[in-house]
Amino acid sequence: KKNNLMENIQRILKRIQKNPEPLPIKSLRFLKKKYFQLQARRKEKNPCMSNEAFQKRFAYKNKENINENLLFTDEAIQDPQSVETADQILRGIYEIFGKQYILTEINWHKDFNSGKIWEKKHFSTLEYDKEGDKKIPWELSKCQHFVTLGIAYRQTKEKKYFQEYKKQFLHWIQENPPEIGINWVTPMECAIRAINWIQAYQLFKVEF
């Protein structure tokens, strides 16, 4: 029962506070057993949706009417300013928080104002509030400029935008392994990056 489980866990925690020596094997086995029991109960209450169930729930009723630009309005794709901004990106010119930076080579871990470069180690071990502005690499690693390149590609059909997107996309993956580096610290930043990756793929998908 849940009440008995909580009472036993509280009892073990009090035991640890009074005597911070290693737990006896019996207590460790108890905690391990109860942990897996709780995990099993959660899976029973919230089972993973199968691929068939997912397709059934989210598939369109009439696939012939799906707009290939589903994520974008026609006005957004035809925005002429996107081509100008994309051309600047090809020249290594980026605007971050209203300030322009010329980046011949991108360091995804660097604050371009202070010059601070965060180490490539597990994000949980990084100290990022003492020096440097973490928001600079975070903003660049949101990859919003991937979408700009995609919109420019849709307007002009010029492959130079796709080639730049592909080069940067592969470079980001190489330089930012899962959970390694400053760009994995905040879940929100990761979520925004994922959205921009999906949008960029939608714009460039004819090239894949």
Short mmCIF file of C-alpha atoms in Angstrom, two decimals:
data_model
loop_
_atom_site.label_atom_id
_atom_site.label_comp_id
_atom_site.label_asym_id
_atom_site.label_seq_id
_atom_site.Cartn_x
_atom_site.Cartn_y
_atom_site.Cartn_z
CA LYS A 1 0.00 0.00 0.00
CA LYS A 2 1.10 3.55 -0.72
CA ASN A 3 0.88 4.69 2.92
CA ASN A 4 2.98 1.77 4.14
CA LEU A 5 5.53 2.42 1.38
CA MET A 6 5.91 6.07 2.35
CA GLU A 7 6.22 5.17 6.02
CA ASN A 8 9.01 2.70 5.26
CA ILE A 9 10.86 5.20 3.07
CA GLN A 10 10.57 7.90 5.75
CA ARG A 11 11.88 5.44 8.31
CA ILE A 12 14.93 4.72 6.14
CA LEU A 13 15.55 8.43 5.56
CA LYS A 14 15.47 9.11 9.32
CA ARG A 15 17.90 6.23 9.77
CA ILE A 16 20.27 7.89 7.27
CA GLN A 17 20.04 11.26 9.02
CA LYS A 18 20.87 9.78 12.41
CA ASN A 19 23.67 7.57 11.18
CA PRO A 20 25.13 8.55 7.76
CA GLU A 21 26.88 5.21 7.32
CA PRO A 22 26.25 3.02 4.26
CA LEU A 23 22.76 1.54 4.18
CA PRO A 24 22.42 -2.17 4.94
CA ILE A 25 21.91 -4.42 1.93
CA LYS A 26 18.37 -5.19 3.06
CA SER A 27 17.34 -1.52 2.93
CA LEU A 28 18.95 -1.01 -0.47
CA ARG A 29 17.12 -4.03 -1.86
CA PHE A 30 13.86 -2.70 -0.43
CA LEU A 31 14.27 0.69 -2.10
CA LYS A 32 15.26 -0.90 -5.41
CA LYS A 33 12.27 -3.24 -5.33
CA LYS A 34 9.80 -0.48 -4.52
CA TYR A 35 11.28 1.78 -7.18
CA PHE A 36 10.68 -0.78 -9.90
CA GLN A 37 7.19 -1.48 -8.55
CA LEU A 38 6.28 2.20 -8.81
CA GLN A 39 7.72 2.37 -12.32
CA ALA A 40 5.62 -0.61 -13.35
CA ARG A 41 2.46 1.00 -11.94
CA ARG A 42 3.12 4.22 -13.83
CA LYS A 43 3.50 2.32 -17.10
CA GLU A 44 0.22 0.52 -16.45
CA LYS A 45 -1.59 3.83 -15.86
CA ASN A 46 0.17 5.67 -18.72
CA PRO A 47 1.14 3.12 -21.36
CA CYS A 48 3.16 4.29 -24.36
CA MET A 49 1.03 4.90 -27.44
CA SER A 50 1.70 2.41 -30.22
CA ASN A 51 2.61 3.64 -33.71
CA GLU A 52 -0.75 2.43 -35.03
CA ALA A 53 -2.65 4.26 -32.29
CA PHE A 54 -0.63 7.43 -32.91
CA GLN A 55 -1.35 7.37 -36.65
CA LYS A 56 -5.01 6.66 -36.03
CA ARG A 57 -5.35 9.58 -33.63
CA PHE A 58 -3.35 12.18 -35.56
CA ALA A 59 -3.59 11.14 -39.21
CA TYR A 60 -5.50 13.45 -41.55
CA LYS A 61 -8.81 12.13 -42.86
CA ASN A 62 -8.07 13.29 -46.39
CA LYS A 63 -4.35 13.09 -47.15
CA GLU A 64 -4.84 14.67 -50.59
CA ASN A 65 -5.70 17.99 -48.95
CA ILE A 66 -2.56 18.24 -46.82
CA ASN A 67 -0.71 21.50 -47.50
CA GLU A 68 3.02 20.86 -47.93
CA ASN A 69 3.62 24.21 -46.19
CA LEU A 70 1.54 23.14 -43.23
CA LEU A 71 3.76 24.84 -40.66
CA PHE A 72 3.90 28.16 -42.50
CA THR A 73 1.57 30.70 -44.03
CA ASP A 74 2.08 31.75 -47.65
CA GLU A 75 2.94 35.27 -46.43
CA ALA A 76 5.77 33.91 -44.25
CA ILE A 77 7.30 31.86 -47.07
CA GLN A 78 7.12 34.81 -49.48
CA ASP A 79 8.72 37.30 -47.08
CA PRO A 80 11.43 39.05 -49.18
CA GLN A 81 13.40 40.10 -46.09
CA SER A 82 14.18 36.46 -45.37
CA VAL A 83 16.32 36.22 -48.52
CA GLU A 84 18.31 39.29 -47.49
CA THR A 85 18.86 37.90 -43.99
CA ALA A 86 19.78 34.48 -45.39
CA ASP A 87 22.39 36.09 -47.66
CA GLN A 88 23.90 37.75 -44.60
CA ILE A 89 24.11 34.36 -42.91
CA LEU A 90 25.98 33.01 -45.93
CA ARG A 91 28.49 35.84 -45.40
CA GLY A 92 28.80 34.93 -41.71
CA ILE A 93 26.78 37.88 -40.39
CA TYR A 94 24.43 37.10 -37.51
CA GLU A 95 22.23 39.33 -35.39
CA ILE A 96 21.90 38.22 -31.76
CA PHE A 97 19.87 40.35 -29.35
CA GLY A 98 20.07 43.35 -31.69
CA LYS A 99 23.85 43.19 -32.13
CA GLN A 100 25.66 42.04 -35.25
CA TYR A 101 28.45 39.47 -35.14
CA ILE A 102 30.70 38.33 -37.97
CA LEU A 103 31.41 34.63 -37.49
CA THR A 104 33.64 33.03 -40.09
CA GLU A 105 33.57 29.85 -37.98
CA ILE A 106 30.85 29.14 -35.43
CA ASN A 107 31.77 28.11 -31.90
CA TRP A 108 28.44 26.94 -30.45
CA HIS A 109 29.82 27.15 -26.89
CA LYS A 110 31.12 30.72 -26.93
CA ASP A 111 29.93 34.06 -25.58
CA PHE A 112 31.09 36.36 -28.38
CA ASN A 113 31.02 39.42 -26.10
CA SER A 114 33.28 38.28 -23.28
CA GLY A 115 35.12 35.54 -25.19
CA LYS A 116 34.09 32.95 -22.59
CA ILE A 117 33.99 29.39 -23.97
CA TRP A 118 32.25 26.72 -21.93
CA GLU A 119 33.82 23.28 -21.74
CA LYS A 120 32.45 20.28 -23.59
CA LYS A 121 31.44 18.25 -20.57
CA HIS A 122 28.18 17.10 -19.03
CA PHE A 123 25.85 20.06 -18.61
CA SER A 124 25.18 19.22 -14.94
CA THR A 125 28.82 19.95 -14.08
CA LEU A 126 29.05 23.32 -15.84
CA GLU A 127 29.15 26.61 -13.95
CA TYR A 128 27.43 29.15 -16.17
CA ASP A 129 26.32 31.99 -13.88
CA LYS A 130 29.74 33.24 -12.69
CA GLU A 131 31.21 34.60 -15.94
CA GLY A 132 30.12 35.07 -19.52
CA ASP A 133 26.63 35.43 -20.93
CA LYS A 134 25.17 31.96 -21.49
CA LYS A 135 22.28 33.44 -23.47
CA ILE A 136 24.55 34.19 -26.44
CA PRO A 137 25.37 30.54 -27.30
CA TRP A 138 21.82 29.58 -26.30
CA GLU A 139 20.32 32.05 -28.75
CA LEU A 140 22.51 30.93 -31.63
CA SER A 141 21.86 27.27 -30.81
CA LYS A 142 18.11 27.78 -31.01
CA CYS A 143 18.87 27.54 -34.76
CA GLN A 144 16.21 30.04 -35.72
CA HIS A 145 18.39 31.03 -38.65
CA PHE A 146 17.89 27.52 -40.08
CA VAL A 147 14.26 28.50 -40.71
CA THR A 148 15.37 31.74 -42.36
CA LEU A 149 17.62 29.75 -44.71
CA GLY A 150 14.70 27.42 -45.42
CA ILE A 151 12.33 30.24 -46.31
CA ALA A 152 14.97 31.77 -48.62
CA TYR A 153 15.39 28.38 -50.27
CA ARG A 154 11.64 28.05 -50.83
CA GLN A 155 11.54 31.46 -52.49
CA THR A 156 14.59 31.12 -54.72
CA LYS A 157 15.11 27.34 -55.04
CA GLU A 158 18.85 28.03 -54.77
CA LYS A 159 20.75 25.15 -53.20
CA LYS A 160 23.31 27.39 -51.52
CA TYR A 161 20.85 27.90 -48.66
CA PHE A 162 20.35 24.17 -48.23
CA GLN A 163 24.10 23.55 -48.32
CA GLU A 164 24.69 26.13 -45.57
CA TYR A 165 21.88 24.67 -43.48
CA LYS A 166 23.21 21.12 -43.91
CA LYS A 167 26.78 22.15 -43.03
CA GLN A 168 25.70 23.95 -39.85
CA PHE A 169 23.23 21.24 -38.84
CA LEU A 170 25.85 18.49 -39.01
CA HIS A 171 28.42 20.73 -37.31
CA TRP A 172 26.05 21.45 -34.40
CA ILE A 173 25.41 17.72 -33.88
CA GLN A 174 29.14 17.00 -33.97
CA GLU A 175 30.00 19.76 -31.48
CA ASN A 176 27.06 19.17 -29.12
CA PRO A 177 26.71 15.46 -28.29
CA PRO A 178 23.63 14.62 -26.17
CA GLU A 179 23.87 16.24 -22.71
CA ILE A 180 27.36 17.62 -23.41
CA GLY A 181 27.90 21.37 -23.24
CA ILE A 182 26.18 24.62 -22.39
CA ASN A 183 23.40 24.13 -24.95
CA TRP A 184 21.81 21.25 -23.02
CA VAL A 185 21.42 23.11 -19.73
CA THR A 186 17.85 24.39 -20.16
CA PRO A 187 14.97 22.19 -21.38
CA MET A 188 13.17 25.20 -22.88
CA GLU A 189 16.13 26.03 -25.11
CA CYS A 190 16.27 22.40 -26.26
CA ALA A 191 12.55 22.45 -27.04
CA ILE A 192 12.81 25.64 -29.11
CA ARG A 193 15.75 24.17 -31.00
CA ALA A 194 13.75 21.00 -31.75
CA ILE A 195 10.85 23.07 -33.10
CA ASN A 196 13.17 25.05 -35.38
CA TRP A 197 14.79 21.82 -36.61
CA ILE A 198 11.37 20.43 -37.49
CA GLN A 199 10.38 23.63 -39.28
CA ALA A 200 13.65 23.73 -41.21
CA TYR A 201 13.23 20.12 -42.28
CA GLN A 202 9.72 20.94 -43.49
CA LEU A 203 11.15 23.70 -45.69
CA PHE A 204 14.11 21.70 -47.01
CA LYS A 205 12.47 18.27 -47.20
CA VAL A 206 12.52 18.15 -51.02
CA GLU A 207 16.32 17.96 -50.76
CA PHE A 208 16.30 14.87 -48.53
#
